[in-house]
mmCIF file of N, CA and C in Angstrom:
data_model
loop_
_atom_site.group_PDB
_atom_site.id
_atom_site.type_symbol
_atom_site.label_atom_id
_atom_site.label_comp_id
_atom_site.label_asym_id
_atom_site.label_seq_id
_atom_site.Cartn_x
_atom_site.Cartn_y
_atom_site.Cartn_z
ATOM 1 N N UNK A 1228 1.289 10.631 -3.797
ATOM 2 C CA UNK A 1228 0.561 9.384 -3.563
ATOM 3 C C UNK A 1228 0.914 8.746 -2.226
ATOM 4 N N UNK A 1229 2.158 8.929 -1.770
ATOM 5 C CA UNK A 1229 2.622 8.286 -0.546
ATOM 6 C C UNK A 1229 2.359 9.205 0.636
ATOM 7 N N UNK A 1230 1.588 8.727 1.582
ATOM 8 C CA UNK A 1230 1.352 9.435 2.831
ATOM 9 C C UNK A 1230 2.118 8.735 3.949
ATOM 10 N N UNK A 1231 2.848 9.523 4.730
ATOM 11 C CA UNK A 1231 3.666 9.007 5.814
ATOM 12 C C UNK A 1231 3.245 9.669 7.115
ATOM 13 N N UNK A 1232 3.105 8.877 8.172
ATOM 14 C CA UNK A 1232 2.683 9.383 9.467
ATOM 15 C C UNK A 1232 3.630 8.861 10.531
ATOM 16 N N UNK A 1233 4.334 9.779 11.200
ATOM 17 C CA UNK A 1233 5.250 9.411 12.270
ATOM 18 C C UNK A 1233 4.523 9.379 13.606
ATOM 19 N N UNK A 1234 5.033 8.560 14.513
ATOM 20 C CA UNK A 1234 4.523 8.510 15.872
ATOM 21 C C UNK A 1234 5.633 8.014 16.790
ATOM 22 N N UNK A 1235 5.415 8.137 18.087
ATOM 23 C CA UNK A 1235 6.346 7.608 19.066
ATOM 24 C C UNK A 1235 7.226 8.635 19.742
ATOM 25 N N UNK A 1236 7.139 9.884 19.330
ATOM 26 C CA UNK A 1236 7.923 10.918 19.972
ATOM 27 C C UNK A 1236 7.417 11.219 21.365
ATOM 28 N N UNK A 1237 8.204 11.981 22.102
ATOM 29 C CA UNK A 1237 7.822 12.344 23.452
ATOM 30 C C UNK A 1237 8.979 12.935 24.214
ATOM 31 N N UNK A 1238 8.805 13.020 25.517
ATOM 32 C CA UNK A 1238 9.811 13.569 26.426
ATOM 33 C C UNK A 1238 10.507 12.428 27.146
ATOM 34 N N UNK A 1239 11.828 12.462 27.140
ATOM 35 C CA UNK A 1239 12.613 11.420 27.783
ATOM 36 C C UNK A 1239 13.844 12.049 28.423
ATOM 37 N N UNK A 1240 14.315 11.453 29.502
ATOM 38 C CA UNK A 1240 15.533 11.925 30.143
ATOM 39 C C UNK A 1240 16.764 11.473 29.368
ATOM 40 N N UNK A 1241 17.836 12.235 29.491
ATOM 41 C CA UNK A 1241 19.093 11.838 28.881
ATOM 42 C C UNK A 1241 19.471 10.429 29.314
ATOM 43 N N UNK A 1242 19.924 9.640 28.348
ATOM 44 C CA UNK A 1242 20.249 8.252 28.597
ATOM 45 C C UNK A 1242 19.102 7.293 28.354
ATOM 46 N N UNK A 1243 17.913 7.820 28.167
ATOM 47 C CA UNK A 1243 16.746 6.996 27.935
ATOM 48 C C UNK A 1243 16.582 6.606 26.482
ATOM 49 N N UNK A 1244 15.448 5.971 26.190
ATOM 50 C CA UNK A 1244 15.186 5.433 24.862
ATOM 51 C C UNK A 1244 13.791 5.792 24.385
ATOM 52 N N UNK A 1245 13.656 5.882 23.071
ATOM 53 C CA UNK A 1245 12.375 6.027 22.406
ATOM 54 C C UNK A 1245 12.411 5.221 21.122
ATOM 55 N N UNK A 1246 11.248 4.773 20.677
ATOM 56 C CA UNK A 1246 11.131 4.102 19.394
ATOM 57 C C UNK A 1246 10.114 4.838 18.536
ATOM 58 N N UNK A 1247 10.578 5.384 17.422
ATOM 59 C CA UNK A 1247 9.721 6.088 16.491
ATOM 60 C C UNK A 1247 9.205 5.135 15.426
ATOM 61 N N UNK A 1248 7.980 5.371 14.991
ATOM 62 C CA UNK A 1248 7.381 4.592 13.923
ATOM 63 C C UNK A 1248 6.922 5.515 12.809
ATOM 64 N N UNK A 1249 6.920 5.001 11.602
ATOM 65 C CA UNK A 1249 6.431 5.727 10.439
ATOM 66 C C UNK A 1249 5.591 4.767 9.625
ATOM 67 N N UNK A 1250 4.319 5.061 9.485
ATOM 68 C CA UNK A 1250 3.389 4.221 8.753
ATOM 69 C C UNK A 1250 3.087 4.839 7.398
ATOM 70 N N UNK A 1251 3.119 4.016 6.359
ATOM 71 C CA UNK A 1251 2.898 4.469 4.995
ATOM 72 C C UNK A 1251 1.577 3.959 4.460
ATOM 73 N N UNK A 1252 0.956 4.759 3.607
ATOM 74 C CA UNK A 1252 -0.294 4.370 2.968
ATOM 75 C C UNK A 1252 -0.088 3.670 1.637
ATOM 76 N N UNK A 1253 1.100 3.759 1.079
ATOM 77 C CA UNK A 1253 1.382 3.279 -0.254
ATOM 78 C C UNK A 1253 1.499 1.763 -0.297
ATOM 79 N N UNK A 1254 0.771 1.144 -1.231
ATOM 80 C CA UNK A 1254 0.824 -0.306 -1.388
ATOM 81 C C UNK A 1254 2.194 -0.787 -1.840
ATOM 82 N N UNK A 1255 2.909 0.065 -2.578
ATOM 83 C CA UNK A 1255 4.240 -0.277 -3.065
ATOM 84 C C UNK A 1255 5.325 0.264 -2.144
ATOM 85 N N UNK A 1256 5.074 0.254 -0.859
ATOM 86 C CA UNK A 1256 6.016 0.758 0.130
ATOM 87 C C UNK A 1256 7.395 0.133 -0.029
ATOM 88 N N UNK A 1257 7.433 -1.140 -0.370
ATOM 89 C CA UNK A 1257 8.693 -1.840 -0.524
ATOM 90 C C UNK A 1257 9.539 -1.365 -1.685
ATOM 91 N N UNK A 1258 9.017 -0.503 -2.525
ATOM 92 C CA UNK A 1258 9.766 0.054 -3.643
ATOM 93 C C UNK A 1258 10.541 1.313 -3.263
ATOM 94 N N UNK A 1259 10.435 1.743 -2.014
ATOM 95 C CA UNK A 1259 11.063 2.978 -1.565
ATOM 96 C C UNK A 1259 12.110 2.705 -0.501
ATOM 97 N N UNK A 1260 13.278 3.300 -0.678
ATOM 98 C CA UNK A 1260 14.179 3.437 0.450
ATOM 99 C C UNK A 1260 13.595 4.480 1.404
ATOM 100 N N UNK A 1261 13.859 4.314 2.687
ATOM 101 C CA UNK A 1261 13.290 5.205 3.688
ATOM 102 C C UNK A 1261 14.388 5.857 4.503
ATOM 103 N N UNK A 1262 14.160 7.110 4.836
ATOM 104 C CA UNK A 1262 15.110 7.847 5.647
ATOM 105 C C UNK A 1262 14.448 8.496 6.840
ATOM 106 N N UNK A 1263 15.248 8.724 7.861
ATOM 107 C CA UNK A 1263 14.853 9.543 9.000
ATOM 108 C C UNK A 1263 15.718 10.799 9.021
ATOM 109 N N UNK A 1264 15.073 11.933 9.218
ATOM 110 C CA UNK A 1264 15.732 13.221 9.359
ATOM 111 C C UNK A 1264 15.226 13.889 10.623
ATOM 112 N N UNK A 1265 15.950 14.893 11.074
ATOM 113 C CA UNK A 1265 15.492 15.666 12.223
ATOM 114 C C UNK A 1265 15.802 17.136 12.013
ATOM 115 N N UNK A 1266 15.021 17.975 12.672
ATOM 116 C CA UNK A 1266 15.188 19.413 12.537
ATOM 117 C C UNK A 1266 14.847 20.094 13.852
ATOM 118 N N UNK A 1267 15.805 20.820 14.375
ATOM 119 C CA UNK A 1267 15.598 21.633 15.563
ATOM 120 C C UNK A 1267 15.192 23.043 15.133
ATOM 121 N N UNK A 1268 14.507 23.794 15.990
ATOM 122 C CA UNK A 1268 14.074 25.144 15.617
ATOM 123 C C UNK A 1268 15.233 26.016 15.158
ATOM 124 N N UNK A 1269 15.063 26.657 14.007
ATOM 125 C CA UNK A 1269 16.075 27.546 13.478
ATOM 126 C C UNK A 1269 17.267 26.868 12.847
ATOM 127 N N UNK A 1270 17.234 25.540 12.733
ATOM 128 C CA UNK A 1270 18.358 24.811 12.172
ATOM 129 C C UNK A 1270 17.954 24.076 10.898
ATOM 130 N N UNK A 1271 18.957 23.669 10.134
ATOM 131 C CA UNK A 1271 18.723 22.921 8.909
ATOM 132 C C UNK A 1271 18.243 21.513 9.222
ATOM 133 N N UNK A 1272 17.474 20.961 8.300
ATOM 134 C CA UNK A 1272 17.076 19.573 8.425
ATOM 135 C C UNK A 1272 18.308 18.676 8.259
ATOM 136 N N UNK A 1273 18.455 17.722 9.154
ATOM 137 C CA UNK A 1273 19.667 16.930 9.279
ATOM 138 C C UNK A 1273 19.381 15.452 9.038
ATOM 139 N N UNK A 1274 20.225 14.820 8.247
ATOM 140 C CA UNK A 1274 20.117 13.386 8.020
ATOM 141 C C UNK A 1274 20.418 12.614 9.290
ATOM 142 N N UNK A 1275 19.615 11.589 9.554
ATOM 143 C CA UNK A 1275 19.808 10.731 10.711
ATOM 144 C C UNK A 1275 20.130 9.303 10.290
ATOM 145 N N UNK A 1276 19.285 8.725 9.427
ATOM 146 C CA UNK A 1276 19.456 7.325 9.062
ATOM 147 C C UNK A 1276 18.704 7.019 7.772
ATOM 148 N N UNK A 1277 19.102 5.925 7.124
ATOM 149 C CA UNK A 1277 18.452 5.472 5.891
ATOM 150 C C UNK A 1277 18.472 3.954 5.862
ATOM 151 N N UNK A 1278 17.437 3.370 5.267
ATOM 152 C CA UNK A 1278 17.363 1.928 5.104
ATOM 153 C C UNK A 1278 16.929 1.618 3.685
ATOM 154 N N UNK A 1279 17.538 0.594 3.093
ATOM 155 C CA UNK A 1279 17.242 0.231 1.720
ATOM 156 C C UNK A 1279 15.862 -0.401 1.600
ATOM 157 N N UNK A 1280 15.443 -0.625 0.360
ATOM 158 C CA UNK A 1280 14.091 -1.131 0.106
ATOM 159 C C UNK A 1280 13.805 -2.464 0.782
ATOM 160 N N UNK A 1281 14.784 -3.339 0.770
ATOM 161 C CA UNK A 1281 14.611 -4.648 1.382
ATOM 162 C C UNK A 1281 14.952 -4.658 2.864
ATOM 163 N N UNK A 1282 15.572 -3.604 3.341
ATOM 164 C CA UNK A 1282 16.034 -3.555 4.711
ATOM 165 C C UNK A 1282 17.424 -4.121 4.917
ATOM 166 N N UNK A 1283 18.080 -4.532 3.836
ATOM 167 C CA UNK A 1283 19.371 -5.180 3.957
ATOM 168 C C UNK A 1283 20.542 -4.248 4.188
ATOM 169 N N UNK A 1284 20.372 -2.973 3.906
ATOM 170 C CA UNK A 1284 21.447 -1.999 4.072
ATOM 171 C C UNK A 1284 20.945 -0.826 4.894
ATOM 172 N N UNK A 1285 21.742 -0.415 5.854
ATOM 173 C CA UNK A 1285 21.388 0.723 6.700
ATOM 174 C C UNK A 1285 22.538 1.699 6.771
ATOM 175 N N UNK A 1286 22.211 2.964 7.002
ATOM 176 C CA UNK A 1286 23.192 4.040 7.033
ATOM 177 C C UNK A 1286 22.823 4.992 8.162
ATOM 178 N N UNK A 1287 23.854 5.534 8.820
ATOM 179 C CA UNK A 1287 23.633 6.387 9.967
ATOM 180 C C UNK A 1287 24.551 7.596 9.929
ATOM 181 N N UNK A 1288 24.034 8.705 10.397
ATOM 182 C CA UNK A 1288 24.889 9.855 10.649
ATOM 183 C C UNK A 1288 25.861 9.524 11.775
ATOM 184 N N UNK A 1289 27.054 10.099 11.710
ATOM 185 C CA UNK A 1289 28.055 9.832 12.737
ATOM 186 C C UNK A 1289 27.544 10.185 14.134
ATOM 187 N N UNK A 1290 26.701 11.188 14.221
ATOM 188 C CA UNK A 1290 26.228 11.653 15.507
ATOM 189 C C UNK A 1290 25.323 10.649 16.223
ATOM 190 N N UNK A 1291 24.745 9.700 15.477
ATOM 191 C CA UNK A 1291 23.819 8.745 16.079
ATOM 192 C C UNK A 1291 24.292 7.305 15.958
ATOM 193 N N UNK A 1292 25.341 7.067 15.212
ATOM 194 C CA UNK A 1292 25.814 5.712 14.995
ATOM 195 C C UNK A 1292 26.183 5.050 16.318
ATOM 196 N N UNK A 1293 25.719 3.825 16.488
ATOM 197 C CA UNK A 1293 25.941 3.109 17.723
ATOM 198 C C UNK A 1293 24.861 3.318 18.757
ATOM 199 N N UNK A 1294 24.020 4.319 18.570
ATOM 200 C CA UNK A 1294 22.932 4.609 19.498
ATOM 201 C C UNK A 1294 21.556 4.371 18.881
ATOM 202 N N UNK A 1295 21.417 4.658 17.579
ATOM 203 C CA UNK A 1295 20.137 4.526 16.888
ATOM 204 C C UNK A 1295 20.170 3.320 15.963
ATOM 205 N N UNK A 1296 19.011 2.694 15.766
ATOM 206 C CA UNK A 1296 18.869 1.573 14.856
ATOM 207 C C UNK A 1296 17.622 1.762 14.005
ATOM 208 N N UNK A 1297 17.790 1.719 12.688
ATOM 209 C CA UNK A 1297 16.659 1.810 11.778
ATOM 210 C C UNK A 1297 16.259 0.409 11.332
ATOM 211 N N UNK A 1298 14.969 0.194 11.147
ATOM 212 C CA UNK A 1298 14.464 -1.082 10.660
ATOM 213 C C UNK A 1298 13.169 -0.840 9.894
ATOM 214 N N UNK A 1299 12.718 -1.853 9.168
ATOM 215 C CA UNK A 1299 11.458 -1.721 8.438
ATOM 216 C C UNK A 1299 10.749 -3.058 8.372
ATOM 217 N N UNK A 1300 9.447 -2.985 8.194
ATOM 218 C CA UNK A 1300 8.603 -4.152 8.013
ATOM 219 C C UNK A 1300 7.717 -3.844 6.821
ATOM 220 N N UNK A 1301 8.085 -4.371 5.664
ATOM 221 C CA UNK A 1301 7.357 -4.031 4.448
ATOM 222 C C UNK A 1301 5.939 -4.592 4.443
ATOM 223 N N UNK A 1302 5.719 -5.708 5.127
ATOM 224 C CA UNK A 1302 4.374 -6.252 5.230
ATOM 225 C C UNK A 1302 3.456 -5.308 6.001
ATOM 226 N N UNK A 1303 4.004 -4.629 7.003
ATOM 227 C CA UNK A 1303 3.252 -3.648 7.779
ATOM 228 C C UNK A 1303 3.351 -2.240 7.205
ATOM 229 N N UNK A 1304 4.137 -2.080 6.143
ATOM 230 C CA UNK A 1304 4.353 -0.776 5.512
ATOM 231 C C UNK A 1304 4.812 0.251 6.537
ATOM 232 N N UNK A 1305 5.805 -0.137 7.323
ATOM 233 C CA UNK A 1305 6.283 0.715 8.402
ATOM 234 C C UNK A 1305 7.803 0.713 8.467
ATOM 235 N N UNK A 1306 8.342 1.824 8.945
ATOM 236 C CA UNK A 1306 9.758 1.946 9.227
ATOM 237 C C UNK A 1306 9.896 2.465 10.651
ATOM 238 N N UNK A 1307 10.976 2.053 11.325
ATOM 239 C CA UNK A 1307 11.141 2.358 12.737
ATOM 240 C C UNK A 1307 12.516 2.949 12.989
ATOM 241 N N UNK A 1308 12.616 3.711 14.054
ATOM 242 C CA UNK A 1308 13.894 4.222 14.517
ATOM 243 C C UNK A 1308 13.971 4.012 16.020
ATOM 244 N N UNK A 1309 14.781 3.053 16.426
ATOM 245 C CA UNK A 1309 15.031 2.810 17.838
ATOM 246 C C UNK A 1309 16.148 3.731 18.286
ATOM 247 N N UNK A 1310 15.883 4.557 19.274
ATOM 248 C CA UNK A 1310 16.833 5.549 19.741
ATOM 249 C C UNK A 1310 17.194 5.239 21.188
ATOM 250 N N UNK A 1311 18.448 4.907 21.415
ATOM 251 C CA UNK A 1311 18.952 4.609 22.749
ATOM 252 C C UNK A 1311 19.998 5.637 23.155
ATOM 253 N N UNK A 1312 20.290 5.679 24.437
ATOM 254 C CA UNK A 1312 21.302 6.594 24.977
ATOM 255 C C UNK A 1312 21.087 8.015 24.483
ATOM 256 N N UNK A 1313 19.870 8.467 24.582
ATOM 257 C CA UNK A 1313 19.513 9.779 24.046
ATOM 258 C C UNK A 1313 20.224 10.897 24.793
ATOM 259 N N UNK A 1314 20.555 11.931 24.031
ATOM 260 C CA UNK A 1314 21.235 13.107 24.539
ATOM 261 C C UNK A 1314 20.368 14.336 24.306
ATOM 262 N N UNK A 1315 20.549 15.389 25.102
ATOM 263 C CA UNK A 1315 19.780 16.618 24.855
ATOM 264 C C UNK A 1315 19.936 17.144 23.430
ATOM 265 N N UNK A 1316 21.082 16.957 22.815
ATOM 266 C CA UNK A 1316 21.300 17.416 21.450
ATOM 267 C C UNK A 1316 20.489 16.642 20.417
ATOM 268 N N UNK A 1317 19.867 15.538 20.822
ATOM 269 C CA UNK A 1317 18.972 14.801 19.937
ATOM 270 C C UNK A 1317 17.587 15.436 19.856
ATOM 271 N N UNK A 1318 17.323 16.431 20.676
ATOM 272 C CA UNK A 1318 16.027 17.096 20.682
ATOM 273 C C UNK A 1318 15.752 17.731 19.326
ATOM 274 N N UNK A 1319 14.633 17.371 18.719
ATOM 275 C CA UNK A 1319 14.271 17.866 17.392
ATOM 276 C C UNK A 1319 12.921 17.282 17.005
ATOM 277 N N UNK A 1320 12.380 17.787 15.906
ATOM 278 C CA UNK A 1320 11.268 17.127 15.244
ATOM 279 C C UNK A 1320 11.857 16.105 14.288
ATOM 280 N N UNK A 1321 11.402 14.875 14.392
ATOM 281 C CA UNK A 1321 11.904 13.793 13.563
ATOM 282 C C UNK A 1321 10.916 13.487 12.447
ATOM 283 N N UNK A 1322 11.427 13.397 11.227
ATOM 284 C CA UNK A 1322 10.633 13.150 10.038
ATOM 285 C C UNK A 1322 11.061 11.855 9.370
ATOM 286 N N UNK A 1323 10.113 11.105 8.860
ATOM 287 C CA UNK A 1323 10.454 10.021 7.952
ATOM 288 C C UNK A 1323 10.210 10.485 6.524
ATOM 289 N N UNK A 1324 10.938 9.901 5.591
ATOM 290 C CA UNK A 1324 10.871 10.311 4.200
ATOM 291 C C UNK A 1324 11.101 9.113 3.297
ATOM 292 N N UNK A 1325 10.514 9.164 2.103
ATOM 293 C CA UNK A 1325 10.597 8.076 1.136
ATOM 294 C C UNK A 1325 11.355 8.524 -0.101
ATOM 295 N N UNK A 1326 12.223 7.651 -0.582
ATOM 296 C CA UNK A 1326 13.065 7.910 -1.750
ATOM 297 C C UNK A 1326 12.837 6.810 -2.772
ATOM 298 N N UNK A 1327 12.515 7.180 -3.990
ATOM 299 C CA UNK A 1327 12.201 6.205 -5.042
ATOM 300 C C UNK A 1327 13.434 5.605 -5.701
ATOM 301 N N UNK A 1328 14.600 6.162 -5.432
ATOM 302 C CA UNK A 1328 15.819 5.706 -6.084
ATOM 303 C C UNK A 1328 16.615 4.794 -5.167
ATOM 304 N N UNK A 1329 17.619 4.127 -5.744
ATOM 305 C CA UNK A 1329 18.497 3.261 -4.969
ATOM 306 C C UNK A 1329 19.762 3.979 -4.524
ATOM 307 N N UNK A 1330 19.937 5.215 -4.956
ATOM 308 C CA UNK A 1330 21.082 5.998 -4.523
ATOM 309 C C UNK A 1330 20.972 6.295 -3.043
ATOM 310 N N UNK A 1331 22.082 6.185 -2.336
ATOM 311 C CA UNK A 1331 22.090 6.478 -0.905
ATOM 312 C C UNK A 1331 22.157 7.990 -0.741
ATOM 313 N N UNK A 1332 21.047 8.581 -0.313
ATOM 314 C CA UNK A 1332 20.940 10.025 -0.177
ATOM 315 C C UNK A 1332 20.951 10.433 1.282
ATOM 316 N N UNK A 1333 21.755 11.436 1.585
ATOM 317 C CA UNK A 1333 21.705 12.083 2.892
ATOM 318 C C UNK A 1333 21.158 13.505 2.794
ATOM 319 N N UNK A 1334 20.967 14.003 1.587
ATOM 320 C CA UNK A 1334 20.404 15.317 1.358
ATOM 321 C C UNK A 1334 18.883 15.220 1.339
ATOM 322 N N UNK A 1335 18.184 15.995 2.152
ATOM 323 C CA UNK A 1335 16.723 15.872 2.194
ATOM 324 C C UNK A 1335 16.030 16.195 0.877
ATOM 325 N N UNK A 1336 16.651 16.988 -0.004
ATOM 326 C CA UNK A 1336 16.002 17.335 -1.261
ATOM 327 C C UNK A 1336 15.857 16.135 -2.180
ATOM 328 N N UNK A 1337 16.574 15.065 -1.919
ATOM 329 C CA UNK A 1337 16.504 13.872 -2.751
ATOM 330 C C UNK A 1337 15.289 13.011 -2.450
ATOM 331 N N UNK A 1338 14.596 13.275 -1.375
ATOM 332 C CA UNK A 1338 13.466 12.458 -0.956
ATOM 333 C C UNK A 1338 12.158 13.011 -1.506
ATOM 334 N N UNK A 1339 11.284 12.111 -1.900
ATOM 335 C CA UNK A 1339 10.076 12.480 -2.624
ATOM 336 C C UNK A 1339 8.880 12.762 -1.733
ATOM 337 N N UNK A 1340 8.786 12.078 -0.603
ATOM 338 C CA UNK A 1340 7.627 12.191 0.266
ATOM 339 C C UNK A 1340 8.074 12.311 1.711
ATOM 340 N N UNK A 1341 7.306 13.076 2.482
ATOM 341 C CA UNK A 1341 7.647 13.360 3.874
ATOM 342 C C UNK A 1341 6.442 13.218 4.780
ATOM 343 N N UNK A 1342 6.699 12.761 5.990
ATOM 344 C CA UNK A 1342 5.684 12.785 7.018
ATOM 345 C C UNK A 1342 5.611 14.146 7.679
ATOM 346 N N UNK A 1343 4.700 14.279 8.642
ATOM 347 C CA UNK A 1343 4.476 15.564 9.306
ATOM 348 C C UNK A 1343 5.436 15.814 10.464
ATOM 349 N N UNK A 1344 6.125 14.792 10.905
ATOM 350 C CA UNK A 1344 7.093 14.917 11.976
ATOM 351 C C UNK A 1344 6.529 14.563 13.336
ATOM 352 N N UNK A 1345 7.407 14.135 14.231
ATOM 353 C CA UNK A 1345 7.051 13.861 15.614
ATOM 354 C C UNK A 1345 8.135 14.438 16.520
ATOM 355 N N UNK A 1346 7.711 15.098 17.587
ATOM 356 C CA UNK A 1346 8.642 15.811 18.457
ATOM 357 C C UNK A 1346 9.327 14.861 19.425
ATOM 358 N N UNK A 1347 10.645 14.972 19.507
ATOM 359 C CA UNK A 1347 11.445 14.264 20.495
ATOM 360 C C UNK A 1347 12.157 15.305 21.344
ATOM 361 N N UNK A 1348 11.955 15.242 22.644
ATOM 362 C CA UNK A 1348 12.598 16.157 23.568
ATOM 363 C C UNK A 1348 13.362 15.354 24.607
ATOM 364 N N UNK A 1349 14.645 15.637 24.735
ATOM 365 C CA UNK A 1349 15.514 14.934 25.674
ATOM 366 C C UNK A 1349 15.972 15.937 26.723
ATOM 367 N N UNK A 1350 15.645 15.672 27.963
ATOM 368 C CA UNK A 1350 15.992 16.566 29.058
ATOM 369 C C UNK A 1350 17.261 16.093 29.752
ATOM 370 N N UNK A 1351 17.941 17.046 30.421
ATOM 371 C CA UNK A 1351 19.136 16.728 31.188
ATOM 372 C C UNK A 1351 18.779 16.214 32.574
#
């Protein structure tokens, strides 16, 4: 039932910034915790960040903590990922995902719905 569409990816130089957006079709968007994951070619899908249903709690992978910020606007049915101080190792397809539970999940199998992904490429 939940359709998610990511946008905002692109090519950026190391040290630059991008802001990713994820728009949801679900009227009950506020009932889902939201996560961001990323996947590079040939690699496992990796947890990046998570935000609770109300937006009051956020979680980050150690690799992005201090550089990335997750936020949401339930009225707009959207979640965002502000990415600063980007590094070449951040290059990946970034996915947003929705989780119906309140458990803090970093495993992608725990998420119920996924977007199609948006490419982020960071050059040296």
